[in-house]
């Protein structure tokens, strides 16, 4: 989708700092990090939000979560947070599904 920021990151028209890439997944540094580690993990296929994932997408969601754990492991993080904001009211601002991998500082619960 040409009007989607993360699709434009995927096609290279918006630059990003790559962390990981395979056939179905792209991971990159968040432009405004909220923790020492703040990586965004996205599917290469455009899906607006978690609620729009179909049953066939379940392996993709699992692969994104597993990759987040692998990136955390590579960075020596044992404590970290994996977040998916679904909908504006939950804080979603870019409507191309993404996980936030946040680590490197303590986190409070519940989140704001
Ligand atoms: P959301 O609010 O949708 O859960 O998360 C969107 C995230 O995308 C935010 O953490 C924001 O900082 C990040 N972001 C917004 N624009 C860009 C950009 O152009 N490049 C990168 N790398 N991250 C972005
Ligand atoms: Zn998109």
PDB file of C-alpha atoms and ligand atoms in Angstrom:
ATOM      1  CA  UNK A   1       0.000   0.000   0.000  1.00  0.00           C
ATOM      2  CA  UNK A   2       1.643   3.217  -1.175  1.00  0.00           C
ATOM      3  CA  UNK A   3      -0.060   5.304   1.535  1.00  0.00           C
ATOM      4  CA  UNK A   4       1.224   3.048   4.304  1.00  0.00           C
ATOM      5  CA  UNK A   5       4.420   4.228   6.021  1.00  0.00           C
ATOM      6  CA  UNK A   6       5.658   0.726   6.825  1.00  0.00           C
ATOM      7  CA  UNK A   7       4.965  -0.506   3.268  1.00  0.00           C
ATOM      8  CA  UNK A   8       7.119   2.412   2.118  1.00  0.00           C
ATOM      9  CA  UNK A   9       9.836   1.315   4.536  1.00  0.00           C
ATOM     10  CA  UNK A  10       9.545  -2.185   3.029  1.00  0.00           C
ATOM     11  CA  UNK A  11       9.912  -0.914  -0.550  1.00  0.00           C
ATOM     12  CA  UNK A  12      12.873   1.259   0.467  1.00  0.00           C
ATOM     13  CA  UNK A  13      11.281   4.616  -0.347  1.00  0.00           C
ATOM     14  CA  UNK A  14      11.489   5.534   3.360  1.00  0.00           C
ATOM     15  CA  UNK A  15      14.870   4.678   4.900  1.00  0.00           C
ATOM     16  CA  UNK A  16      15.142   2.493   8.001  1.00  0.00           C
ATOM     17  CA  UNK A  17      17.814   0.853  10.129  1.00  0.00           C
ATOM     18  CA  UNK A  18      17.434  -2.864   9.467  1.00  0.00           C
ATOM     19  CA  UNK A  19      17.745  -5.345  12.336  1.00  0.00           C
ATOM     20  CA  UNK A  20      16.521  -8.526  10.604  1.00  0.00           C
ATOM     21  CA  UNK A  21      14.905  -9.606   7.335  1.00  0.00           C
ATOM     22  CA  UNK A  22      13.633 -12.828   5.788  1.00  0.00           C
ATOM     23  CA  UNK A  23      10.970 -13.741   3.197  1.00  0.00           C
ATOM     24  CA  UNK A  24       8.032 -12.795   5.416  1.00  0.00           C
ATOM     25  CA  UNK A  25       9.401 -10.526   8.181  1.00  0.00           C
ATOM     26  CA  UNK A  26      11.246  -7.219   8.482  1.00  0.00           C
ATOM     27  CA  UNK A  27      12.575  -5.758  11.737  1.00  0.00           C
ATOM     28  CA  UNK A  28      14.026  -2.270  12.185  1.00  0.00           C
ATOM     29  CA  UNK A  29      14.918   0.295  14.827  1.00  0.00           C
ATOM     30  CA  UNK A  30      12.074   2.566  15.979  1.00  0.00           C
ATOM     31  CA  UNK A  31      12.723   6.184  14.950  1.00  0.00           C
ATOM     32  CA  UNK A  32      11.731   7.469  18.425  1.00  0.00           C
ATOM     33  CA  UNK A  33      12.938   4.775  20.831  1.00  0.00           C
ATOM     34  CA  UNK A  34      11.100   4.477  24.146  1.00  0.00           C
ATOM     35  CA  UNK A  35      13.790   2.193  25.644  1.00  0.00           C
ATOM     36  CA  UNK A  36      17.462   1.390  24.920  1.00  0.00           C
ATOM     37  CA  UNK A  37      16.187  -1.440  22.692  1.00  0.00           C
ATOM     38  CA  UNK A  38      13.127  -0.495  20.651  1.00  0.00           C
ATOM     39  CA  UNK A  39      12.755  -2.668  17.576  1.00  0.00           C
ATOM     40  CA  UNK A  40       9.654  -2.869  15.372  1.00  0.00           C
ATOM     41  CA  UNK A  41       8.834  -6.220  13.748  1.00  0.00           C
ATOM     42  CA  UNK A  42       6.443  -6.209  10.794  1.00  0.00           C
ATOM     43  CA  UNK A  43       5.064  -8.698   8.299  1.00  0.00           C
ATOM     44  CA  UNK A  44       6.071  -7.974   4.696  1.00  0.00           C
ATOM     45  CA  UNK A  45       2.439  -8.467   3.766  1.00  0.00           C
ATOM     46  CA  UNK A  46       0.229  -5.485   4.641  1.00  0.00           C
ATOM     47  CA  UNK A  47      -2.192  -6.276   7.459  1.00  0.00           C
ATOM     48  CA  UNK A  48      -3.502  -3.179   9.243  1.00  0.00           C
ATOM     49  CA  UNK A  49      -3.799  -4.562  12.757  1.00  0.00           C
ATOM     50  CA  UNK A  50      -3.828  -7.741  14.819  1.00  0.00           C
ATOM     51  CA  UNK A  51      -7.622  -7.888  14.588  1.00  0.00           C
ATOM     52  CA  UNK A  52      -7.316  -8.226  10.783  1.00  0.00           C
ATOM     53  CA  UNK A  53      -5.062 -11.283  10.910  1.00  0.00           C
ATOM     54  CA  UNK A  54      -6.771 -14.353   9.451  1.00  0.00           C
ATOM     55  CA  UNK A  55      -6.368 -17.922  10.738  1.00  0.00           C
ATOM     56  CA  UNK A  56      -3.838 -18.505   7.920  1.00  0.00           C
ATOM     57  CA  UNK A  57      -1.738 -15.668   9.372  1.00  0.00           C
ATOM     58  CA  UNK A  58      -1.255 -17.397  12.728  1.00  0.00           C
ATOM     59  CA  UNK A  59       2.172 -18.845  11.750  1.00  0.00           C
ATOM     60  CA  UNK A  60       3.226 -15.340  10.672  1.00  0.00           C
ATOM     61  CA  UNK A  61       2.240 -13.838  14.044  1.00  0.00           C
ATOM     62  CA  UNK A  62       4.073 -16.669  15.765  1.00  0.00           C
ATOM     63  CA  UNK A  63       7.153 -16.120  13.599  1.00  0.00           C
ATOM     64  CA  UNK A  64       7.176 -12.405  14.471  1.00  0.00           C
ATOM     65  CA  UNK A  65       7.002 -13.189  18.204  1.00  0.00           C
ATOM     66  CA  UNK A  66       9.682 -15.869  17.921  1.00  0.00           C
ATOM     67  CA  UNK A  67      11.932 -13.470  16.011  1.00  0.00           C
ATOM     68  CA  UNK A  68      11.442 -10.824  18.705  1.00  0.00           C
ATOM     69  CA  UNK A  69      12.629 -13.356  21.284  1.00  0.00           C
ATOM     70  CA  UNK A  70      15.645 -14.188  19.101  1.00  0.00           C
ATOM     71  CA  UNK A  71      16.588 -10.502  18.749  1.00  0.00           C
ATOM     72  CA  UNK A  72      16.243 -10.036  22.527  1.00  0.00           C
ATOM     73  CA  UNK A  73      18.449 -13.080  23.095  1.00  0.00           C
ATOM     74  CA  UNK A  74      21.078 -11.751  20.670  1.00  0.00           C
ATOM     75  CA  UNK A  75      21.119  -8.478  22.613  1.00  0.00           C
ATOM     76  CA  UNK A  76      21.529 -10.251  25.939  1.00  0.00           C
ATOM     77  CA  UNK A  77      18.093  -9.215  27.161  1.00  0.00           C
ATOM     78  CA  UNK A  78      16.336 -11.590  29.544  1.00  0.00           C
ATOM     79  CA  UNK A  79      13.647  -9.095  30.582  1.00  0.00           C
ATOM     80  CA  UNK A  80      11.791  -7.279  27.835  1.00  0.00           C
ATOM     81  CA  UNK A  81       8.335  -6.359  26.645  1.00  0.00           C
ATOM     82  CA  UNK A  82       6.566  -7.315  23.408  1.00  0.00           C
ATOM     83  CA  UNK A  83       3.683  -4.973  22.580  1.00  0.00           C
ATOM     84  CA  UNK A  84       1.092  -4.813  19.816  1.00  0.00           C
ATOM     85  CA  UNK A  85      -1.192  -1.781  20.017  1.00  0.00           C
ATOM     86  CA  UNK A  86      -4.491  -2.636  18.301  1.00  0.00           C
ATOM     87  CA  UNK A  87      -6.512   0.456  17.370  1.00  0.00           C
ATOM     88  CA  UNK A  88      -6.153   4.173  18.009  1.00  0.00           C
ATOM     89  CA  UNK A  89      -7.540   3.953  21.530  1.00  0.00           C
ATOM     90  CA  UNK A  90      -4.789   1.489  22.415  1.00  0.00           C
ATOM     91  CA  UNK A  91      -2.075   3.759  20.996  1.00  0.00           C
ATOM     92  CA  UNK A  92      -1.738   2.441  17.446  1.00  0.00           C
ATOM     93  CA  UNK A  93      -0.595   5.213  15.094  1.00  0.00           C
ATOM     94  CA  UNK A  94       0.722   3.225  12.100  1.00  0.00           C
ATOM     95  CA  UNK A  95      -1.842   0.875  10.627  1.00  0.00           C
ATOM     96  CA  UNK A  96       0.499  -1.846   9.385  1.00  0.00           C
ATOM     97  CA  UNK A  97       0.693  -4.526  12.056  1.00  0.00           C
ATOM     98  CA  UNK A  98       3.812  -4.410  14.196  1.00  0.00           C
ATOM     99  CA  UNK A  99       5.213  -5.722  17.420  1.00  0.00           C
ATOM    100  CA  UNK A 100       7.292  -3.370  19.549  1.00  0.00           C
ATOM    101  CA  UNK A 101      10.238  -5.134  21.219  1.00  0.00           C
ATOM    102  CA  UNK A 102      11.249  -2.960  24.175  1.00  0.00           C
ATOM    103  CA  UNK A 103      14.122  -3.724  26.512  1.00  0.00           C
ATOM    104  CA  UNK A 104      17.095  -2.411  28.421  1.00  0.00           C
ATOM    105  CA  UNK A 105      15.273  -0.637  31.236  1.00  0.00           C
ATOM    106  CA  UNK A 106      12.703  -1.522  33.931  1.00  0.00           C
ATOM    107  CA  UNK A 107       9.015  -1.405  32.942  1.00  0.00           C
ATOM    108  CA  UNK A 108       5.988  -0.606  35.066  1.00  0.00           C
ATOM    109  CA  UNK A 109       2.716  -2.488  35.085  1.00  0.00           C
ATOM    110  CA  UNK A 110       0.011  -1.716  34.141  1.00  0.00           C
ATOM    111  CA  UNK A 111       1.150   0.312  31.106  1.00  0.00           C
ATOM    112  CA  UNK A 112      -0.422   3.765  30.662  1.00  0.00           C
TER     113      UNK A 112
HETATM  114  P1  LIG B   1       2.245   2.464  17.125  1.00  0.00           P
HETATM  115  O1  LIG B   1       1.988   3.807  17.780  1.00  0.00           O
HETATM  116  O2  LIG B   1       1.452   2.354  15.840  1.00  0.00           O
HETATM  117  O3  LIG B   1       2.043   1.275  18.027  1.00  0.00           O
HETATM  118  O4  LIG B   1       3.786   2.441  16.767  1.00  0.00           O
HETATM  119  C1  LIG B   1       4.311   3.100  15.658  1.00  0.00           C
HETATM  120  C2  LIG B   1       5.781   3.260  15.903  1.00  0.00           C
HETATM  121  O5  LIG B   1       6.378   3.623  14.682  1.00  0.00           O
HETATM  122  C3  LIG B   1       6.125   4.363  16.910  1.00  0.00           C
HETATM  123  O6  LIG B   1       6.870   3.801  17.988  1.00  0.00           O
HETATM  124  C4  LIG B   1       6.952   5.359  16.093  1.00  0.00           C
HETATM  125  O7  LIG B   1       8.023   5.935  16.819  1.00  0.00           O
HETATM  126  C5  LIG B   1       7.435   4.511  14.931  1.00  0.00           C
HETATM  127  N1  LIG B   1       7.658   5.259  13.703  1.00  0.00           N
HETATM  128  C6  LIG B   1       6.856   6.222  13.175  1.00  0.00           C
HETATM  129  N2  LIG B   1       7.360   6.667  12.017  1.00  0.00           N
HETATM  130  C7  LIG B   1       8.532   5.981  11.812  1.00  0.00           C
HETATM  131  C8  LIG B   1       9.527   6.021  10.780  1.00  0.00           C
HETATM  132  O8  LIG B   1       9.435   6.752   9.789  1.00  0.00           O
HETATM  133  N3  LIG B   1      10.576   5.164  10.912  1.00  0.00           N
HETATM  134  C9  LIG B   1      10.708   4.332  11.995  1.00  0.00           C
HETATM  135  N4  LIG B   1      11.792   3.556  12.032  1.00  0.00           N
HETATM  136  N5  LIG B   1       9.784   4.276  12.980  1.00  0.00           N
HETATM  137  C10 LIG B   1       8.709   5.096  12.892  1.00  0.00           C
HETATM  138 ZN1  LIG B   2       1.564  -1.457   5.016  1.00  0.00          ZN
END
